[in-house]
Amino acid sequence: MLRRRWVDALVVVVVVVAFVLAPQAYSNETLLFQMMVYIALSQGVNILYGFTGYLPFGYVGFFGIGAYGASLLMLHLSWPPILALLGGGAIAVLLGLLLSPLLRLSGAYFAIASLAASQAVYLIVSNPSLQNVTYGPYGIQLVSQFNPTLSYYVMVAILALTVAVVLYIRRSRFGTALQAMRDDPVSAAMAGVPVVRQRTFAWMISAAIAGVVGGAFAWQTSVFYPDAVFSLSISIFAIVFTLFGGAGTLLGPLFGTVVLYGMYNTIGISDPQYFQLIYGLLIILLVLFLPDGAASLLKRRGTHVL
Amino acid sequence: MSSDALLVVEGVEKSFGGFQALRGVNLQVPKGGALGLVGPNGSGKTTLINIISGIYAPTAGKVRLGGQDVTGRLPHQLSHLGVNRTFQVPKPFGSLTVRQNVDVALGHSRRSQRKTDDILGFLDLGQLADREASSLNTAQQKLLDLGRALATDPQLLLVDELGAGLSPGDLDLVAEKLNALRKEGITMLVVEHLLGFLAKVTDDVVVMNAGAEIFFGKLEAAAKDPKVVEVFLGG
């Protein structure tokens, strides 16, 4: 037990040190920031999909509402950025609570309904009639709050916390219960697990992560339009990274994000045609040969993947 | 109503759209007793078990446990009250180990003093404790289903076709386990098609047909009852 705690602590420390030192070796801080954003988002997807089996295509809704929530708290109520980020997370949790009846659905129905819900939130936020509140389609400008260095280190802290939360879930009775529910919800209920409550709790944790990360993204970016933070591609990236690495593990989604997002930034921008070809091939190969992600390569050999 | 009855089912009805699966079922199981539930396919046995275990809410009627009305309680609430079950098709947590399967139930039980190793030992699953549950054969998965139920320390165990698909040797072994559990004081309602198995583990049987009970009494007497004979062999 003690050894496991040391391993967990070591993982968190390695992640923190890697991203604190990375700007010394690689000058594109924006890319590093966005990589952290996607690692955290893929862990949020991981909590929901990897542990409960619910695939949230509309996950970007929490990210977008977090970005807007945090920004509006800074602009309208003059909240300090770090507090506003937490506020963004809280607003995402409230949205999660509002959308929790979606968890009555499952499989493709849930995936599509969550996507529709995220688009509904996008349409409300970007509605010109709400210009006085959300700035409608004209976007957000956080000029006086802009602080790329501080926001970078705050994102490192958010990432460390996210990794710690996933590690805790993996080791805890709560996490085992979530996996039991994913395998068979009826049997889990008979085992005494309050299925609806536990699943809703996982949904809220996942929403909170996306909300806070969305707030951090808004703070770092400082000027953005609604479609930038409600873009479906954010959900798709987070889901693909998670599936590529291996849902239900901590290191799988982390590995998936570093490899695929790294690849996206090396060849996706300079040679988008080759990038799309390679990406497409990778996903086809993944679905055909490694449906449980890259982590399953190690698991098949009997290696435990954290 | 008998005062020593642990489970009382009163006039339970269940409709699925226009189809009436249960038409006012009444039965009682005395504390520490074992009642068999037999009937042709589609007679409503599993529907009744699903209602008693909270998976379905009845359309009408009451379910009482030790005198307390538990009608419409959710499965996890009933589990906490000491009602548990096995499934006709076993439902293990496939990605978890055998030990974790039992641990999940133990960890969420508000009653249990049992220990995982004792349960796995009793069910002869000790050697498989660290195997993934999905890798077990059907007979082992059925025993694991029973182990998950036992981990919640049930006072009422609903056994849904535990014997189906087992070899004669396994059947004797399972009957032995169920009788040992009865000796511990666990009350049972046993759904089964295998009458020889049922004779070994129950006192009385209720025969159901088309959503209603048509016979209550000893299994040997059921075989001579004209209504039961008509249902099973045709008029």
Coordinates of C-alpha atoms in Angstrom, one line a residue:
Chain A
M1 CA 0.0 0.0 0.0
L2 CA 2.8 2.4 1.0
R3 CA 4.8 1.5 -2.1
R4 CA 1.7 2.3 -4.3
R5 CA 1.4 5.7 -2.6
W6 CA 5.1 6.4 -3.4
V7 CA 4.6 5.3 -7.0
D8 CA 1.5 7.6 -7.3
A9 CA 3.4 10.5 -5.7
L10 CA 6.3 9.9 -8.1
V11 CA 4.0 10.0 -11.1
V12 CA 2.5 13.4 -10.0
V13 CA 6.0 14.8 -9.4
V14 CA 7.3 13.6 -12.8
V15 CA 4.4 15.3 -14.6
V16 CA 4.9 18.5 -12.7
V17 CA 8.7 18.6 -13.2
A18 CA 8.4 17.7 -16.9
F19 CA 6.0 20.6 -17.6
V20 CA 7.8 23.1 -15.3
L21 CA 11.1 22.4 -17.0
A22 CA 9.8 21.9 -20.6
P23 CA 9.8 25.6 -21.5
Q24 CA 13.6 25.7 -20.8
A25 CA 14.1 23.1 -23.6
Y26 CA 11.2 24.0 -25.9
S27 CA 10.3 27.6 -26.5
N28 CA 6.7 27.1 -27.8
E29 CA 5.0 27.6 -24.4
T30 CA 1.5 27.8 -26.0
L31 CA 1.9 24.3 -27.4
L32 CA 3.0 22.9 -24.1
F33 CA 0.1 24.7 -22.4
Q34 CA -2.4 23.1 -24.9
M35 CA -0.8 19.7 -24.4
M36 CA -1.5 20.0 -20.7
V37 CA -5.0 21.1 -21.5
Y38 CA -5.6 18.0 -23.6
I39 CA -3.9 15.7 -21.1
A40 CA -6.3 17.0 -18.4
L41 CA -9.3 16.8 -20.7
S42 CA -8.4 13.2 -21.8
Q43 CA -8.2 12.3 -18.1
G44 CA -11.6 13.9 -17.6
V45 CA -13.0 11.7 -20.5
N46 CA -11.1 8.8 -18.9
I47 CA -13.0 9.2 -15.6
L48 CA -16.2 9.0 -17.4
Y49 CA -15.5 6.6 -20.2
G50 CA -12.7 4.5 -18.8
F51 CA -14.4 4.0 -15.4
T52 CA -18.1 4.1 -16.2
G53 CA -18.4 3.3 -19.9
Y54 CA -20.2 6.6 -20.8
L55 CA -18.6 8.2 -23.9
P56 CA -19.2 11.9 -23.6
F57 CA -19.1 13.4 -27.2
G58 CA -20.5 16.6 -25.7
Y59 CA -17.6 16.9 -23.1
V60 CA -16.6 20.2 -24.8
G61 CA -19.7 21.7 -23.3
F62 CA -18.1 21.6 -19.8
F63 CA -14.9 23.0 -21.2
G64 CA -16.7 25.9 -23.0
I65 CA -18.9 26.8 -20.1
G66 CA -15.9 26.7 -17.8
A67 CA -14.0 29.1 -20.2
Y68 CA -17.0 31.4 -20.3
G69 CA -17.9 31.1 -16.6
A70 CA -14.3 32.0 -15.5
S71 CA -14.1 34.8 -18.1
L72 CA -17.4 36.4 -17.2
L73 CA -16.6 36.2 -13.5
M74 CA -13.3 38.1 -14.2
L75 CA -15.0 40.6 -16.5
H76 CA -18.4 41.3 -14.7
L77 CA -17.5 40.6 -11.1
S78 CA -13.7 41.4 -11.2
W79 CA -12.8 38.1 -9.6
P80 CA -9.1 37.3 -9.5
P81 CA -8.2 34.8 -12.2
I82 CA -7.4 31.8 -10.0
L83 CA -10.7 32.2 -8.1
A84 CA -12.5 32.7 -11.4
L85 CA -11.1 29.4 -12.6
L86 CA -12.6 27.6 -9.6
G87 CA -15.8 29.5 -10.4
G88 CA -15.7 28.2 -13.9
G89 CA -15.3 24.7 -12.6
A90 CA -18.3 25.2 -10.2
I91 CA -20.4 26.5 -13.1
A92 CA -19.4 23.3 -15.1
V93 CA -20.5 21.2 -12.2
L94 CA -23.8 23.0 -12.0
L95 CA -24.3 22.3 -15.8
G96 CA -23.3 18.7 -15.1
L97 CA -26.0 18.5 -12.4
L98 CA -28.6 20.0 -14.8
L99 CA -27.6 17.5 -17.5
S100 CA -27.4 14.5 -15.1
P101 CA -30.7 13.1 -16.4
L102 CA -28.8 12.3 -19.6
L103 CA -27.1 9.5 -17.6
R104 CA -30.4 7.6 -17.8
L105 CA -29.4 6.9 -21.4
S106 CA -26.5 4.7 -22.4
G107 CA -24.3 3.8 -25.3
A108 CA -24.7 5.8 -28.5
Y109 CA -27.9 7.5 -27.2
F110 CA -25.9 9.1 -24.3
A111 CA -23.0 10.1 -26.7
I112 CA -25.4 11.8 -29.1
A113 CA -27.6 13.4 -26.4
S114 CA -24.5 14.8 -24.6
L115 CA -23.3 16.2 -28.0
A116 CA -26.7 17.9 -28.5
A117 CA -26.6 19.3 -25.0
S118 CA -23.1 20.9 -25.6
Q119 CA -24.3 22.5 -28.8
A120 CA -27.4 23.9 -27.0
V121 CA -25.1 25.5 -24.4
Y122 CA -22.9 26.9 -27.3
L123 CA -26.0 28.4 -29.0
I124 CA -27.2 30.0 -25.8
V125 CA -23.7 31.5 -25.0
S126 CA -23.2 32.8 -28.5
N127 CA -26.7 34.2 -28.9
P128 CA -26.5 37.9 -29.9
S129 CA -29.5 38.6 -27.6
L130 CA -27.3 37.8 -24.6
Q131 CA -24.6 40.2 -25.7
N132 CA -24.8 42.2 -22.5
V133 CA -24.0 39.0 -20.5
T134 CA -21.9 36.7 -22.6
Y135 CA -20.8 39.1 -25.3
G136 CA -22.7 36.8 -27.7
P137 CA -20.8 35.9 -30.9
Y138 CA -18.3 38.7 -30.5
G139 CA -16.2 36.8 -28.1
I140 CA -14.2 37.5 -24.9
Q141 CA -11.2 39.7 -24.4
L142 CA -9.3 39.3 -21.1
V143 CA -6.8 42.1 -21.7
S144 CA -6.0 43.3 -18.1
Q145 CA -6.0 39.7 -16.8
F146 CA -3.6 38.3 -19.5
N147 CA -0.7 36.6 -17.8
P148 CA 0.8 33.8 -19.9
T149 CA 3.5 32.8 -17.4
L150 CA 1.3 32.6 -14.3
S151 CA -1.5 30.9 -16.2
Y152 CA 1.0 28.3 -17.5
Y153 CA 2.1 27.4 -13.9
V154 CA -1.5 27.4 -12.7
M155 CA -2.3 24.9 -15.5
V156 CA 0.6 22.7 -14.3
A157 CA -1.0 22.7 -10.9
I158 CA -4.4 21.8 -12.4
L159 CA -2.8 19.0 -14.3
A160 CA -1.1 17.7 -11.2
L161 CA -4.4 17.7 -9.3
T162 CA -6.2 16.0 -12.2
V163 CA -3.6 13.2 -12.3
A164 CA -3.8 12.9 -8.5
V165 CA -7.6 12.6 -8.7
V166 CA -7.4 9.9 -11.4
L167 CA -4.8 8.0 -9.3
Y168 CA -7.0 8.2 -6.3
I169 CA -10.1 7.0 -8.3
R170 CA -8.0 4.0 -9.7
R171 CA -7.0 3.0 -6.2
S172 CA -10.2 3.7 -4.3
R173 CA -13.3 1.7 -3.5
F174 CA -15.2 4.3 -5.5
G175 CA -13.1 3.6 -8.6
T176 CA -13.6 -0.2 -8.3
A177 CA -17.3 0.4 -7.9
L178 CA -17.3 2.5 -11.0
Q179 CA -15.6 -0.3 -13.0
A180 CA -18.1 -2.8 -11.6
M181 CA -21.0 -0.5 -12.7
R182 CA -19.4 -0.3 -16.2
D183 CA -19.2 -4.1 -16.4
D184 CA -22.7 -4.7 -15.1
P185 CA -24.9 -2.0 -13.5
V186 CA -27.6 -4.4 -12.3
S187 CA -25.1 -6.7 -10.7
A188 CA -23.3 -3.6 -9.1
A189 CA -26.6 -2.4 -7.7
M190 CA -27.2 -5.9 -6.1
A191 CA -23.7 -5.6 -4.7
G192 CA -25.0 -2.6 -2.8
V193 CA -23.5 0.1 -5.0
P194 CA -25.8 3.2 -5.3
V195 CA -25.3 3.2 -9.1
V196 CA -27.1 6.4 -10.1
R197 CA -25.4 8.4 -7.3
Q198 CA -21.9 7.1 -8.0
R199 CA -22.2 7.6 -11.7
T200 CA -23.5 11.2 -11.2
F201 CA -20.6 11.8 -8.9
A202 CA -18.1 10.6 -11.6
W203 CA -19.9 12.9 -14.1
M204 CA -19.5 15.9 -11.8
I205 CA -15.8 15.2 -11.2
S206 CA -15.3 15.0 -14.9
A207 CA -17.3 18.2 -15.5
A208 CA -15.3 20.0 -12.8
I209 CA -12.0 19.1 -14.5
A210 CA -13.2 20.3 -17.9
G211 CA -14.6 23.5 -16.3
V212 CA -11.4 24.5 -14.5
V213 CA -9.3 23.6 -17.6
G214 CA -11.6 25.6 -19.8
G215 CA -11.1 28.6 -17.4
A216 CA -7.3 28.2 -17.6
F217 CA -7.5 28.0 -21.4
A218 CA -9.6 31.2 -21.5
W219 CA -7.1 33.0 -19.2
Q220 CA -4.1 31.9 -21.3
T221 CA -5.7 32.6 -24.6
S222 CA -7.3 35.8 -23.4
V223 CA -9.0 36.6 -26.7
F224 CA -11.4 34.0 -28.1
Y225 CA -14.8 33.4 -29.8
P226 CA -17.5 31.0 -28.6
D227 CA -16.7 28.5 -31.4
A228 CA -13.1 28.2 -30.2
V229 CA -14.1 26.8 -26.8
F230 CA -17.2 24.9 -27.9
S231 CA -15.6 23.3 -31.0
L232 CA -16.5 19.6 -31.3
S233 CA -12.9 18.8 -32.3
I234 CA -12.0 19.4 -28.6
S235 CA -14.2 16.5 -27.6
I236 CA -13.0 14.4 -30.4
F237 CA -9.3 15.0 -29.7
A238 CA -9.8 14.2 -26.0
I239 CA -11.7 11.0 -26.8
V240 CA -9.2 9.8 -29.5
F241 CA -6.2 10.5 -27.2
T242 CA -7.9 8.5 -24.4
L243 CA -8.8 5.6 -26.6
F244 CA -5.4 5.6 -28.3
G245 CA -3.6 5.3 -25.0
G246 CA -6.0 3.1 -23.3
A247 CA -9.1 4.1 -21.3
G248 CA -9.3 3.1 -17.6
T249 CA -5.6 3.6 -17.0
L250 CA -3.8 6.8 -16.0
L251 CA -0.8 6.5 -18.3
G252 CA -2.7 5.5 -21.4
P253 CA -4.5 8.8 -22.0
L254 CA -1.3 10.7 -21.0
F255 CA 0.7 8.7 -23.5
G256 CA -2.0 9.0 -26.2
T257 CA -2.1 12.8 -25.8
V258 CA 1.7 13.3 -25.9
V259 CA 2.1 11.1 -29.0
L260 CA -1.0 12.2 -31.0
Y261 CA -1.0 15.9 -30.0
G262 CA 2.7 16.0 -30.5
M263 CA 2.3 14.6 -33.9
Y264 CA -0.5 17.0 -34.7
N265 CA 1.8 19.9 -33.9
T266 CA 4.8 18.6 -35.7
I267 CA 3.2 17.6 -39.0
G268 CA -0.5 18.6 -38.6
I269 CA 0.2 22.2 -39.2
S270 CA 3.0 22.0 -41.8
D271 CA 1.6 19.1 -43.8
P272 CA -2.0 18.7 -42.9
Q273 CA -2.7 16.3 -45.8
Y274 CA -0.1 13.7 -44.5
F275 CA -1.2 14.3 -41.0
Q276 CA -4.8 13.4 -41.7
L277 CA -3.6 10.3 -43.6
I278 CA -1.4 9.1 -40.8
Y279 CA -4.1 10.0 -38.2
G280 CA -6.7 8.1 -40.1
L281 CA -4.5 5.1 -40.5
L282 CA -3.5 5.1 -36.8
I283 CA -7.2 5.2 -35.8
I284 CA -8.1 2.3 -38.2
L285 CA -5.2 0.2 -36.9
L286 CA -6.2 1.0 -33.3
V287 CA -9.8 -0.1 -33.8
L288 CA -8.7 -3.2 -35.7
F289 CA -5.8 -4.4 -33.6
L290 CA -5.8 -2.6 -30.3
P291 CA -9.4 -1.7 -29.3
D292 CA -8.3 -1.3 -25.7
G293 CA -5.6 1.2 -26.6
A294 CA -1.8 1.1 -26.6
A295 CA -1.8 0.1 -22.9
S296 CA -3.3 -3.3 -23.8
L297 CA 0.0 -4.1 -25.6
L298 CA 1.6 -4.2 -22.2
K299 CA -1.4 -5.7 -20.4
R300 CA -1.3 -8.7 -22.8
R301 CA 2.2 -9.4 -21.7
G302 CA 1.0 -9.4 -18.1
T303 CA 2.5 -6.0 -17.3
H304 CA 0.4 -3.8 -14.9
V305 CA -0.3 -0.4 -16.4
L306 CA -0.9 2.4 -13.9
Chain B
M1 CA -50.1 -13.6 7.0
S2 CA -47.9 -16.0 8.9
S3 CA -46.0 -14.1 11.7
D4 CA -42.8 -16.0 11.1
A5 CA -42.7 -15.3 7.3
L6 CA -39.6 -13.4 6.2
L7 CA -40.8 -12.7 2.7
V8 CA -44.5 -12.0 1.9
V9 CA -45.6 -11.3 -1.6
E10 CA -49.2 -10.0 -1.7
G11 CA -51.2 -9.7 -5.0
V12 CA -48.2 -8.7 -7.1
E13 CA -49.0 -7.7 -10.6
K14 CA -46.7 -6.6 -13.4
S15 CA -47.5 -5.4 -16.9
F16 CA -45.1 -4.6 -19.7
G17 CA -47.2 -2.5 -22.0
G18 CA -50.2 -4.6 -22.9
F19 CA -48.7 -7.9 -21.7
Q20 CA -49.5 -8.9 -18.1
A21 CA -46.6 -10.9 -16.9
L22 CA -47.8 -11.4 -13.3
R23 CA -51.5 -11.5 -12.3
G24 CA -51.7 -11.1 -8.6
V25 CA -49.1 -13.5 -7.2
N26 CA -49.2 -14.4 -3.5
L27 CA -46.6 -16.3 -1.6
Q28 CA -44.7 -16.5 1.6
V29 CA -41.3 -17.8 2.7
P30 CA -40.9 -18.6 6.4
K31 CA -37.7 -17.3 8.1
G32 CA -35.0 -19.9 7.5
G33 CA -37.1 -21.8 5.0
A34 CA -36.5 -22.5 1.3
L35 CA -39.3 -22.3 -1.2
G36 CA -39.0 -23.5 -4.8
L37 CA -40.5 -21.7 -7.7
V38 CA -41.2 -23.7 -10.8
G39 CA -43.2 -23.2 -14.0
P40 CA -42.8 -23.3 -17.7
N41 CA -40.8 -20.7 -19.5
G42 CA -42.7 -17.3 -19.5
S43 CA -44.7 -18.2 -16.4
G44 CA -43.3 -15.1 -14.6
K45 CA -40.8 -16.7 -12.2
T46 CA -37.8 -14.4 -13.1
T47 CA -40.2 -11.4 -13.3
L48 CA -41.2 -12.1 -9.7
I49 CA -37.6 -12.4 -8.6
N50 CA -36.8 -9.1 -10.4
I51 CA -39.6 -7.4 -8.5
I52 CA -38.5 -8.8 -5.1
S53 CA -34.9 -7.7 -5.8
G54 CA -36.0 -4.2 -6.8
I55 CA -35.0 -4.4 -10.5
Y56 CA -38.7 -3.9 -11.5
A57 CA -41.4 -2.0 -9.6
P58 CA -44.7 -3.9 -9.5
T59 CA -47.7 -2.5 -11.2
A60 CA -49.8 -3.5 -8.2
G61 CA -49.4 -5.4 -4.9
K62 CA -46.9 -5.4 -2.0
V63 CA -43.6 -7.0 -1.1
R64 CA -42.8 -7.3 2.6
L65 CA -39.6 -8.3 4.2
G66 CA -39.8 -9.2 7.9
G67 CA -43.1 -7.2 8.1
Q68 CA -41.6 -4.1 6.5
D69 CA -43.1 -2.9 3.2
V70 CA -40.2 -2.8 0.7
T71 CA -42.3 -2.5 -2.5
G72 CA -40.5 -0.5 -5.1
R73 CA -37.2 -0.1 -3.2
L74 CA -34.2 0.1 -5.4
P75 CA -31.8 -2.9 -5.7
H76 CA -29.0 -1.3 -3.7
Q77 CA -31.4 -0.4 -0.9
L78 CA -32.7 -3.9 -0.8
S79 CA -29.2 -5.2 -0.8
H80 CA -28.5 -3.1 2.3
L81 CA -31.7 -4.6 3.9
G82 CA -30.4 -8.1 3.3
V83 CA -32.0 -9.2 0.0
N84 CA -29.8 -10.5 -2.6
R85 CA -29.8 -12.8 -5.6
T86 CA -28.0 -14.7 -8.3
F87 CA -28.8 -14.4 -12.0
Q88 CA -30.0 -16.9 -14.5
V89 CA -27.1 -15.8 -16.8
P90 CA -24.3 -15.0 -14.4
K91 CA -23.3 -11.3 -14.2
P92 CA -19.8 -11.0 -12.9
F93 CA -17.8 -7.8 -13.1
G94 CA -15.7 -9.2 -16.0
S95 CA -12.8 -6.8 -15.9
L96 CA -12.3 -7.2 -12.2
T97 CA -10.6 -10.1 -10.5
V98 CA -12.6 -12.7 -8.6
R99 CA -11.4 -11.2 -5.3
Q100 CA -12.4 -7.7 -6.4
N101 CA -15.9 -9.0 -7.4
V102 CA -16.5 -10.0 -3.8
D103 CA -14.7 -7.0 -2.4
V104 CA -17.1 -4.6 -4.2
A105 CA -20.1 -6.1 -2.5
L106 CA -18.3 -6.4 0.9
G107 CA -17.2 -2.8 0.7
H108 CA -20.8 -1.6 0.1
S109 CA -22.5 -3.8 2.6
R110 CA -23.9 -2.3 5.7
R111 CA -24.4 -5.6 7.3
S112 CA -21.6 -8.0 6.4
Q113 CA -19.1 -9.3 8.9
R114 CA -17.9 -11.9 6.3
K115 CA -14.4 -12.0 4.8
T116 CA -13.5 -12.3 1.2
D117 CA -11.1 -15.3 1.7
D118 CA -13.8 -17.1 3.7
I119 CA -16.4 -16.6 1.0
L120 CA -14.0 -17.7 -1.8
G121 CA -12.9 -20.7 0.2
F122 CA -16.5 -21.8 0.9
L123 CA -17.2 -21.6 -2.9
D124 CA -13.9 -23.3 -3.9
L125 CA -12.8 -20.2 -5.7
G126 CA -9.8 -19.4 -3.6
Q127 CA -7.3 -20.6 -6.2
L128 CA -8.9 -18.3 -8.8
A129 CA -8.9 -15.2 -6.6
D130 CA -6.6 -13.2 -8.8
R131 CA -8.0 -14.3 -12.1
E132 CA -10.1 -11.9 -14.2
A133 CA -13.8 -12.9 -13.7
S134 CA -14.3 -12.9 -17.5
S135 CA -11.9 -15.8 -17.8
L136 CA -14.0 -18.1 -15.6
N137 CA -16.2 -20.8 -17.0
T138 CA -20.0 -20.6 -16.6
A139 CA -20.1 -22.8 -13.5
Q140 CA -17.4 -20.7 -11.8
Q141 CA -19.1 -17.5 -12.8
K142 CA -22.4 -18.8 -11.2
L143 CA -20.5 -19.5 -8.0
L144 CA -19.0 -16.1 -8.1
D145 CA -22.5 -14.6 -8.5
L146 CA -23.4 -16.5 -5.4
G147 CA -20.2 -15.2 -3.7
R148 CA -21.0 -11.6 -4.6
A149 CA -24.5 -12.1 -3.1
L150 CA -23.1 -13.7 0.1
A151 CA -20.7 -10.9 0.6
T152 CA -23.7 -8.6 1.4
D153 CA -24.7 -11.1 4.2
P154 CA -28.2 -11.7 2.9
Q155 CA -31.1 -12.8 5.1
L156 CA -33.1 -13.6 1.9
L157 CA -31.3 -15.1 -1.1
L158 CA -33.1 -15.3 -4.4
V159 CA -31.5 -18.1 -6.5
D160 CA -32.4 -17.9 -10.1
E161 CA -31.6 -21.1 -12.0
L162 CA -28.3 -21.6 -10.4
G163 CA -28.3 -25.2 -11.5
A164 CA -29.0 -24.6 -15.2
G165 CA -26.1 -25.8 -17.4
L166 CA -24.2 -27.4 -14.6
S167 CA -22.8 -31.0 -14.7
P168 CA -24.4 -33.5 -12.3
G169 CA -21.3 -33.3 -10.1
D170 CA -21.4 -29.5 -10.0
L171 CA -25.2 -29.7 -9.2
D172 CA -24.6 -31.8 -6.1
L173 CA -21.8 -29.5 -5.0
V174 CA -24.1 -26.4 -5.4
A175 CA -26.9 -28.1 -3.6
E176 CA -24.5 -28.9 -0.8
K177 CA -23.5 -25.2 -0.6
L178 CA -27.1 -24.0 -0.6
N179 CA -28.0 -26.4 2.2
A180 CA -25.0 -25.2 4.2
L181 CA -26.2 -21.6 3.8
R182 CA -29.6 -22.6 5.0
K183 CA -28.1 -24.0 8.1
E184 CA -26.6 -20.6 8.7
G185 CA -30.1 -19.2 8.7
I186 CA -30.4 -17.8 5.2
T187 CA -33.9 -17.9 3.8
M188 CA -34.2 -18.8 0.1
L189 CA -36.5 -18.6 -2.8
V190 CA -35.2 -20.9 -5.5
V191 CA -36.2 -20.7 -9.2
E192 CA -35.3 -23.9 -10.9
H193 CA -36.3 -26.2 -13.8
L194 CA -34.3 -29.2 -12.4
L195 CA -36.8 -30.9 -10.1
G196 CA -34.2 -33.3 -8.6
F197 CA -32.0 -30.3 -7.6
L198 CA -35.0 -28.5 -6.2
A199 CA -36.0 -31.5 -4.1
K200 CA -32.6 -31.4 -2.5
V201 CA -32.6 -27.7 -1.5
T202 CA -36.3 -26.7 -0.8
D203 CA -39.1 -27.6 1.6
D204 CA -42.1 -26.6 -0.5
V205 CA -42.7 -25.4 -4.0
V206 CA -45.0 -22.9 -5.7
V207 CA -45.9 -23.7 -9.3
M208 CA -46.6 -20.8 -11.6
N209 CA -48.3 -20.6 -14.9
A210 CA -49.1 -17.6 -17.1
G211 CA -48.3 -15.1 -14.3
A212 CA -50.3 -16.7 -11.5
E213 CA -49.5 -19.4 -8.9
I214 CA -51.5 -22.6 -9.5
F215 CA -50.1 -24.9 -6.7
F216 CA -48.4 -24.7 -3.3
G217 CA -47.2 -27.7 -1.4
K218 CA -44.6 -30.5 -1.5
L219 CA -42.8 -31.2 -4.8
E220 CA -44.0 -34.8 -4.8
A221 CA -47.7 -33.7 -4.5
A222 CA -47.2 -31.2 -7.3
A223 CA -46.3 -34.0 -9.6
K224 CA -49.7 -35.5 -9.0
D225 CA -51.7 -32.3 -9.1
P226 CA -54.0 -32.3 -12.2
K227 CA -53.5 -28.6 -12.9
V228 CA -49.7 -28.9 -12.7
V229 CA -49.7 -32.0 -14.9
E230 CA -51.8 -30.2 -17.5
V231 CA -49.4 -27.2 -17.6
F232 CA -46.3 -29.3 -18.0
L233 CA -47.6 -32.2 -20.1
G234 CA -50.6 -30.7 -21.9
G235 CA -54.3 -31.5 -21.3

